[in-house]
C-alpha cells in the first residue's frame, strides 16, 4: 500500500504564490471587522456609515443638516438603503474613489473631532452591497446651483481596490447642493436594540441641530425628528499631533516627510505645544543638536528622541479641536426624545488627554416618570455624537458605568452589572481620535484616563440623581400616609359620633379638624 505524500512546497513554489493582498480583498474576507457579519447588523452599518458621512459633510460646510433616510424592502432579505443630505455635495471626479476604493477619504490625516476617521466606511458598505446583490452603489450629487447634478454608479474591483464606473449621467434634480447614496444589499430589518430605528432616535438626541426624516420599509408616513436648535455646533479646529501621542514609527515617518530642515524647527512646526524652549529641552534630553538635519538622523537618534519626549514636561494639547454637545442641549435632546421621563440631568467635563489626544466626556440622565423602576438602567453610548449599537460589553463606557457603586446613589445594583432603576443614561466621548477597539467603530478602548473621566461625570450626575430619587421617595411616602388619613379618619369620626353622640355637623367639623391637625403635624 502506498501512502500519499503531503503537498509540501519549496521556497520557489511558495514564491510563486506570494503576492500583494489588496485592502478590499482583505476586508471582503474579514467583513465582520467592519460590522457586516450578520444581515441585521450589515443593514444598520450601511445606514450608519452614510448618515455619519452626511452629518460630517454638512457640519464641515457650515450647513444645518437636513437628512433623509429611506429603507425600501425589495424582498424578504433584500433592501435598498437611500440616504440624502443637503451638504456641500461631492466633486464629480472624486465620486469613484470615495465610493469604490477602501482607505480613501479626507479625515484620516486631520486631527479634530469628526464622525469618520478611517476612510473605509461608505466604500465598505458599497462593497458589501455589491458582494451580496451584484448591484453598484448609486450616487447623486450636486455641488451648487450653477453646476450640473450628476448620477454615478460605482463598483469596486476588490482584487485591485480600485473603482469601476458603471454608468454616469447628468440629472434633473430639484436641489441646489447635496448628496444621495443608494446601496442595495442583503439585510434583515428588525426593531429594538441595535436597530436602524434605535440608531436614528439616538442620533437625534446627540445631534439636536439635525432635522432627520426616516421612512421605514412598512411605514405609510415618514417619522420626522425635528431639530431642537438652529445653532450648528462650534466647528472643531484641526490640531497637530501632540508629542506624547506619537509612536516611534509615526515619529520616523514624520521625520522623513517634514518640510522643516532642522530638528528644533521640526519639533516646533509639526507638533502642538512645542515652543523653542521645549524643543531645546527635548533635544538636550536626547543628546541631539537642535540644528541637526532632521532627514539625515538615523533610527538610533529617532529612538532617543522618542524616549526624550516622554521625559520633558509639555503642556496639554489645545482643546478647540473638540465640540461637545453641552449640558443644556444634552438635557434638551433627552427631554425631546424621552417623553416618559420627568427629570433630566447632564454634565460636560473639562477636556482631558489620553496618549496625547484630547478628549471630553459628557453624561446625561433621564429619570423617573414612567420609566421602569425594576429593570436595568438603559445605557446609550456615543462617540463623536455617533450612537454605538454593538459590543456594549467590550466598551470602556460600559466598564465605567458598571464600576461605579450605584448603591451609594440610591439605586440597586447586581454585582458588576448595570444599576437597576428608572434611569436612562447617555455617555458621550468626544475626541480628535476616538480609540475604537476595531475598524467597525462599535466600542471604545479602555484607556485609564478615559475610564476615570467617565466615572467622574457619572458620579456628578449620580449625586443630582440621588437628590431627585430621595425627593421622589419622600413624596411617595407622603402620598401613602395621606391615603391612610383619607381612608381612616372618616371611620374615626363615625366612632366618635357614636361614643359622644354628636350630630352630623359636629362630626364633619371634628373630622376636618382632625385631618388639619394631622396634616399640620407633618412637614410636606
Ligand atoms: N455625503 C457626503 N458628502 C460629502 N462628502 C462625503 C460624503 N460622504 C463621504 N464623503 C467624503 O468621502 C470620504 C470617504 O468617506 P468614508 O465614509 O469612506 O470615510 P471617512 O468618513 O473619511 O472615515 P470612516 O471610514 O471612519 O467613515 C469622506 O472623508 C468625505 O470626504
Ligand atoms: Mg465615513
XYZ file of C-alpha atoms and ligand atoms in Angstrom:
556
model
C 0.000 0.000 0.000
C 1.360 3.432 -0.881
C 0.826 6.393 1.451
C 0.073 9.750 -0.188
C 2.809 12.287 0.230
C 1.648 15.583 1.761
C 1.843 18.631 -0.572
C 4.970 20.236 0.849
C 6.288 23.251 -1.054
C 9.717 24.531 -1.868
C 10.758 28.153 -1.318
C 10.404 28.681 -5.083
C 6.902 27.251 -5.129
C 5.968 29.494 -2.194
C 7.474 32.450 -4.008
C 5.196 31.734 -6.929
C 2.165 32.128 -4.662
C 3.354 35.185 -2.758
C 1.689 38.443 -3.844
C 0.125 41.680 -2.640
C -3.173 41.477 -0.820
C -5.465 44.349 -1.611
C -7.142 46.041 1.298
C -10.574 45.433 -0.205
C -9.869 41.733 -0.714
C -8.830 41.613 2.938
C -11.969 43.323 4.198
C -14.226 41.392 1.815
C -12.981 38.249 3.607
C -12.996 39.849 7.045
C -16.219 41.773 6.709
C -17.014 41.176 10.394
C -14.196 43.604 11.241
C -16.208 46.357 9.582
C -19.591 45.438 11.051
C -21.015 43.353 8.214
C -21.073 39.963 9.953
C -24.829 39.409 10.003
C -27.644 40.763 7.840
C -29.324 42.882 10.555
C -26.036 44.463 11.564
C -24.971 44.963 7.926
C -28.143 46.958 7.334
C -27.524 49.170 10.357
C -23.846 49.653 9.499
C -24.734 50.772 5.969
C -27.256 53.344 7.210
C -24.824 54.491 9.891
C -21.874 54.992 7.518
C -23.995 57.045 5.125
C -25.660 59.149 7.860
C -22.354 59.774 9.676
C -20.822 60.997 6.417
C -23.825 63.192 5.638
C -23.597 64.855 9.062
C -19.820 65.327 8.858
C -20.127 66.881 5.392
C -22.916 69.304 6.375
C -21.129 70.448 9.510
C -17.832 70.874 7.738
C -19.557 73.077 5.170
C -21.426 75.065 7.854
C -24.844 73.841 6.654
C -27.680 72.957 9.081
C -28.166 69.264 8.275
C -31.423 68.065 6.775
C -31.082 64.313 6.324
C -33.484 61.817 4.793
C -33.096 58.091 5.405
C -35.227 55.675 3.443
C -35.302 51.907 3.579
C -37.117 50.030 0.816
C -37.746 46.323 1.220
C -37.360 44.629 -2.162
C -37.674 41.023 -0.944
C -37.594 39.176 2.394
C -33.888 39.856 2.929
C -33.154 42.381 0.204
C -33.200 46.101 0.857
C -32.311 49.401 -0.697
C -30.821 51.990 1.659
C -31.151 55.592 0.479
C -29.572 58.436 2.446
C -29.866 62.007 1.188
C -28.268 65.136 2.632
C -28.264 68.867 1.917
C -24.483 69.019 2.333
C -21.864 70.533 0.021
C -22.029 67.645 -2.481
C -19.053 65.781 -3.900
C -16.930 66.895 -6.855
C -17.688 64.501 -9.752
C -14.088 63.460 -10.234
C -13.891 62.298 -6.592
C -17.049 60.165 -6.575
C -15.491 56.929 -7.910
C -12.603 56.959 -5.433
C -14.818 57.771 -2.439
C -17.329 55.015 -3.142
C -15.174 52.471 -4.964
C -11.885 52.387 -3.080
C -11.209 51.438 0.517
C -8.948 53.701 2.569
C -9.754 56.876 0.675
C -11.058 59.916 2.493
C -10.477 63.399 3.796
C -10.489 62.727 7.533
C -7.751 60.206 8.391
C -4.947 62.780 8.363
C -6.828 65.525 10.187
C -6.823 65.615 13.982
C -10.169 67.038 15.040
C -13.500 65.753 16.269
C -15.424 64.178 13.404
C -17.535 61.086 12.978
C -15.491 59.408 10.286
C -11.797 58.883 10.660
C -10.625 55.891 8.645
C -11.693 56.377 5.042
C -13.274 52.934 4.839
C -16.894 53.450 5.894
C -19.006 54.133 2.837
C -16.899 52.226 0.308
C -17.070 49.149 2.569
C -20.865 49.461 2.732
C -20.964 49.691 -1.064
C -18.652 46.688 -1.351
C -20.898 44.636 0.940
C -23.916 45.581 -1.185
C -22.071 44.623 -4.349
C -20.903 41.279 -2.913
C -24.395 40.319 -1.745
C -26.547 41.650 -4.624
C -24.168 42.379 -7.512
C -25.541 45.942 -7.671
C -23.306 49.045 -7.786
C -23.566 51.978 -5.356
C -25.550 54.781 -6.984
C -24.590 58.327 -6.056
C -26.422 61.517 -6.908
C -24.633 64.707 -6.137
C -24.615 68.417 -6.865
C -22.114 70.962 -5.621
C -24.095 74.129 -6.407
C -26.929 75.644 -8.442
C -24.535 76.574 -11.244
C -23.302 73.010 -11.577
C -24.984 70.008 -13.126
C -26.347 67.382 -10.786
C -24.844 64.004 -11.632
C -25.773 60.401 -11.076
C -22.900 57.942 -10.992
C -22.986 54.192 -10.428
C -19.752 52.786 -8.989
C -18.445 49.287 -8.400
C -15.312 48.283 -6.583
C -12.702 45.989 -8.125
C -11.837 44.108 -4.950
C -8.747 42.450 -6.391
C -7.088 45.788 -7.077
C -9.043 48.050 -4.663
C -9.861 50.440 -7.495
C -13.216 51.907 -8.564
C -15.048 50.902 -11.718
C -17.508 53.477 -13.020
C -20.591 51.511 -14.163
C -22.531 54.440 -15.629
C -22.853 58.181 -15.347
C -25.423 60.774 -16.399
C -26.460 64.358 -15.836
C -29.547 64.555 -13.695
C -32.508 66.874 -13.433
C -32.508 67.356 -9.656
C -34.644 69.781 -7.700
C -31.925 70.621 -5.170
C -29.004 73.036 -5.319
C -26.499 71.019 -3.371
C -26.264 67.722 -1.560
C -25.567 64.040 -1.945
C -27.760 60.971 -2.165
C -26.322 57.485 -1.769
C -28.271 54.307 -2.643
C -26.992 50.864 -1.771
C -28.809 47.603 -2.435
C -27.897 44.825 -0.030
C -28.871 41.611 1.681
C -30.024 42.554 5.164
C -32.609 41.967 7.840
C -34.810 44.665 9.270
C -35.905 44.420 12.867
C -36.845 46.882 15.573
C -35.475 47.109 19.107
C -31.906 47.022 20.351
C -29.272 47.555 17.652
C -31.895 48.535 15.071
C -31.872 51.321 12.495
C -34.778 52.891 14.437
C -32.790 52.937 17.713
C -29.722 54.348 15.962
C -31.706 57.180 14.357
C -33.592 58.054 17.568
C -30.290 58.282 19.438
C -28.700 60.256 16.599
C -31.462 62.832 17.074
C -30.651 63.063 20.802
C -26.911 63.636 20.334
C -27.395 65.966 17.365
C -30.119 68.413 18.383
C -29.283 70.621 15.388
C -30.256 67.935 12.858
C -33.567 67.568 11.058
C -33.936 63.849 10.409
C -36.618 62.211 8.273
C -36.957 58.452 8.498
C -39.050 56.413 6.090
C -39.164 52.815 7.321
C -39.977 49.911 4.967
C -43.539 49.340 6.156
C -44.478 52.804 7.399
C -47.039 54.862 5.443
C -45.702 58.190 6.658
C -42.110 59.142 7.437
C -41.121 59.861 11.032
C -39.618 63.328 11.431
C -37.177 64.180 14.207
C -37.440 67.944 14.375
C -34.311 69.885 15.292
C -34.191 71.348 18.814
C -31.802 74.162 17.888
C -30.826 76.027 14.735
C -27.337 76.629 16.037
C -24.649 74.471 14.462
C -22.071 73.001 16.881
C -18.966 75.200 17.110
C -16.721 73.988 14.310
C -13.893 71.914 15.796
C -10.424 73.120 14.782
C -7.776 70.872 13.318
C -4.748 70.391 15.555
C -1.280 68.948 15.087
C -0.335 65.754 16.926
C 0.831 66.144 20.496
C 4.349 64.753 21.120
C 3.127 62.437 23.902
C 0.803 60.666 21.463
C 3.256 59.706 18.722
C 4.631 56.230 18.497
C 8.145 55.626 17.222
C 7.038 54.505 13.745
C 4.916 57.617 13.241
C 7.695 59.849 14.536
C 10.089 58.342 11.976
C 7.554 58.817 9.199
C 7.031 62.443 10.223
C 10.799 62.991 10.244
C 11.006 61.709 6.666
C 8.126 63.781 5.308
C 8.599 67.059 7.214
C 9.146 70.365 5.439
C 11.462 71.548 8.211
C 15.203 71.190 7.804
C 16.431 71.400 11.406
C 15.412 69.240 14.314
C 14.227 72.098 16.525
C 12.086 73.547 13.704
C 10.593 70.128 13.011
C 9.554 69.689 16.641
C 8.019 73.181 16.796
C 6.142 73.125 13.478
C 4.944 69.552 13.210
C 3.644 69.131 16.771
C 1.325 71.059 19.022
C 2.568 72.748 22.230
C 6.275 72.625 21.392
C 7.909 76.026 21.894
C 11.567 76.629 21.058
C 12.333 76.168 24.769
C 10.544 72.798 24.900
C 12.216 71.757 21.619
C 15.577 72.635 23.204
C 14.800 70.524 26.258
C 13.782 67.529 24.106
C 16.970 67.813 22.019
C 19.103 68.074 25.175
C 17.423 65.046 26.741
C 18.018 63.079 23.526
C 21.609 64.325 23.333
C 20.970 65.687 19.837
C 21.764 69.103 18.406
C 18.733 71.372 17.785
C 20.316 72.294 14.463
C 20.813 68.696 13.309
C 19.317 67.988 9.847
C 16.139 66.010 10.535
C 16.189 63.944 7.378
C 19.696 62.682 7.963
C 19.031 61.470 11.505
C 19.243 57.720 11.878
C 16.989 55.195 13.548
C 19.043 55.365 16.751
C 18.526 59.140 17.017
C 14.790 58.805 16.346
C 14.595 56.317 19.188
C 16.498 58.665 21.507
C 14.175 61.490 20.501
C 11.120 59.347 21.182
C 12.409 58.427 24.629
C 13.340 62.050 25.372
C 9.844 63.341 24.568
C 8.402 61.310 27.427
C 10.798 62.891 29.925
C 10.049 66.535 29.106
C 7.072 68.366 30.584
C 4.856 69.513 27.731
C 1.593 71.443 28.060
C -1.621 69.528 27.290
C -2.840 69.756 23.671
C -5.269 72.541 22.699
C -8.885 71.527 23.075
C -10.531 73.643 20.389
C -10.410 70.518 18.221
C -13.412 69.335 20.274
C -17.033 70.368 20.048
C -19.073 68.814 22.863
C -22.886 68.819 22.835
C -23.008 70.927 26.019
C -25.077 70.482 29.170
C -28.103 72.470 28.078
C -28.526 70.859 24.669
C -27.869 67.430 26.157
C -30.796 67.941 28.514
C -32.958 69.384 25.727
C -32.164 66.449 23.443
C -33.093 63.934 26.152
C -36.246 65.849 27.099
C -37.428 65.935 23.491
C -36.904 62.249 22.775
C -37.572 60.596 26.144
C -41.042 61.872 26.958
C -41.725 59.184 29.574
C -39.080 60.548 31.995
C -39.702 63.525 34.281
C -36.257 64.659 35.460
C -33.109 65.317 33.445
C -29.526 65.968 34.493
C -26.374 66.487 32.456
C -22.700 67.166 32.919
C -19.941 68.141 30.492
C -16.454 67.607 31.940
C -13.449 69.722 31.062
C -11.259 68.248 28.318
C -8.603 65.704 29.324
C -5.884 63.818 27.453
C -5.148 60.162 26.680
C -1.973 59.160 24.806
C -1.525 62.791 23.748
C -5.060 63.006 22.300
C -7.559 65.470 23.778
C -10.985 64.091 24.678
C -14.012 65.240 26.593
C -16.720 63.284 28.372
C -20.379 64.187 28.777
C -23.115 62.379 30.653
C -26.860 62.916 30.558
C -29.542 61.099 32.527
C -33.303 60.873 32.105
C -35.077 59.790 35.286
C -38.365 58.777 36.826
C -41.747 59.352 35.251
C -42.991 56.106 33.751
C -39.544 54.602 33.196
C -39.495 51.042 34.620
C -38.198 51.043 38.214
C -37.303 47.362 38.409
C -35.318 46.865 35.205
C -31.619 47.514 34.499
C -30.934 51.132 33.548
C -30.716 51.688 29.791
C -27.295 52.811 28.629
C -26.790 54.789 25.428
C -23.175 55.134 24.288
C -21.931 57.843 21.919
C -18.577 58.645 20.349
C -18.239 61.935 18.480
C -22.051 62.209 18.510
C -22.466 58.772 16.893
C -24.606 56.267 18.830
C -22.788 52.959 19.339
C -25.091 49.974 18.956
C -22.941 46.865 19.340
C -20.262 45.410 21.623
C -21.660 47.071 24.725
C -19.802 44.618 26.982
C -16.393 45.365 25.488
C -16.706 49.148 25.700
C -14.903 51.453 28.160
C -18.196 53.312 28.646
C -19.943 50.181 29.968
C -16.940 49.306 32.109
C -17.002 52.769 33.669
C -20.749 52.616 34.327
C -20.626 49.183 35.953
C -17.584 50.121 38.039
C -19.452 52.934 39.822
C -21.049 51.914 43.132
C -24.654 52.878 42.336
C -25.932 51.690 45.707
C -24.314 54.862 47.050
C -26.697 56.797 44.799
C -29.924 55.094 45.911
C -30.043 52.563 43.067
C -29.861 48.798 43.350
C -27.014 47.099 41.517
C -26.262 43.428 40.973
C -22.507 42.847 41.329
C -20.544 44.067 38.270
C -23.714 44.914 36.335
C -25.670 47.975 35.280
C -27.730 49.519 38.094
C -31.448 48.824 38.336
C -33.859 51.750 38.378
C -35.952 54.234 36.388
C -32.921 55.679 34.589
C -31.674 56.131 31.034
C -28.006 57.100 30.905
C -26.209 58.568 27.957
C -22.448 58.843 27.866
C -20.664 60.783 25.132
C -16.958 60.807 24.471
C -15.733 63.413 22.027
C -12.176 63.186 20.763
C -9.907 64.205 17.930
C -9.160 60.486 17.670
C -11.572 58.085 19.352
C -9.680 54.896 20.262
C -12.101 52.308 18.905
C -11.408 48.660 19.642
C -11.887 47.728 15.966
C -12.477 49.177 12.489
C -16.232 48.760 12.882
C -16.154 51.589 15.454
C -18.514 49.959 17.951
C -16.671 50.102 21.276
C -14.192 52.481 22.919
C -10.877 51.126 24.215
C -10.348 51.213 27.985
C -7.655 53.847 28.497
C -7.427 54.582 32.214
C -7.767 58.354 31.638
C -10.992 57.778 29.702
C -12.430 55.424 32.340
C -11.630 57.963 35.041
C -13.318 60.888 33.274
C -16.465 58.861 32.540
C -16.676 57.732 36.164
C -16.328 61.308 37.436
C -19.048 62.595 35.107
C -21.335 59.718 36.119
C -20.730 60.389 39.805
C -21.504 64.086 39.391
C -24.800 63.256 37.672
C -25.335 60.473 40.222
C -25.360 62.983 43.073
C -28.105 65.037 41.400
C -29.968 61.849 40.558
C -29.835 60.755 44.179
C -31.367 64.042 45.361
C -34.175 63.540 42.878
C -34.711 59.873 43.812
C -34.804 60.748 47.535
C -37.315 63.517 46.926
C -39.377 61.135 44.815
C -39.358 58.584 47.628
C -40.329 61.210 50.188
C -43.239 62.325 48.045
C -44.318 58.693 47.529
C -44.200 58.032 51.311
C -46.147 61.205 51.927
C -48.817 60.188 49.445
C -49.116 56.842 51.172
C -49.608 58.475 54.581
C -52.124 60.898 53.147
C -54.074 57.997 51.718
C -54.199 56.481 55.238
C -55.605 59.735 56.602
C -58.210 59.841 53.909
C -59.066 56.200 54.459
C -59.285 56.005 58.266
C -60.255 59.463 59.609
C -63.909 59.196 58.474
C -64.160 55.883 60.390
C -62.712 57.520 63.496
C -65.271 60.315 63.047
C -68.070 57.753 62.928
C -66.790 56.062 66.082
C -66.538 59.402 67.949
C -70.066 60.333 66.852
C -71.355 57.084 68.277
C -69.384 57.408 71.535
C -70.023 61.127 72.088
C -73.435 61.106 70.430
C -72.554 64.046 68.138
C -74.775 65.391 65.379
C -73.783 65.343 61.674
C -72.421 68.946 61.585
C -70.272 68.460 64.671
C -68.944 65.162 63.321
C -67.950 66.763 59.995
C -66.251 69.635 61.843
C -64.397 67.176 64.068
C -63.213 65.098 61.101
C -61.967 68.236 59.302
C -60.126 69.411 62.429
C -58.552 66.011 62.874
C -57.366 65.970 59.253
C -55.939 69.500 59.509
C -54.096 68.703 62.744
C -52.549 65.592 61.223
C -51.576 67.397 58.024
C -50.015 70.250 60.038
C -48.116 67.882 62.311
C -46.195 66.558 59.266
C -43.928 68.579 57.038
C -44.908 68.018 53.457
N -22.396 62.685 1.915
C -21.173 63.151 1.678
N -20.985 64.449 1.326
C -19.739 64.944 1.099
N -18.600 64.211 1.191
C -18.704 62.918 1.520
C -19.998 62.317 1.782
N -19.789 61.015 2.073
C -18.464 60.815 2.019
N -17.786 61.952 1.701
C -16.317 62.089 1.542
O -15.826 60.799 1.291
C -14.778 60.435 2.181
C -14.786 58.944 2.456
O -15.902 58.545 3.227
P -15.790 57.233 4.119
O -17.046 57.062 4.874
O -15.390 56.103 3.236
O -14.562 57.542 5.096
P -14.472 58.561 6.321
O -15.828 59.109 6.618
O -13.393 59.538 5.987
O -13.957 57.620 7.510
P -14.700 56.317 8.145
O -14.164 55.118 7.445
O -14.277 56.346 9.570
O -16.163 56.502 7.917
C -15.020 61.305 3.402
O -13.797 61.504 4.095
C -15.589 62.587 2.787
O -14.534 63.429 2.374
Mg -17.455 57.771 6.936
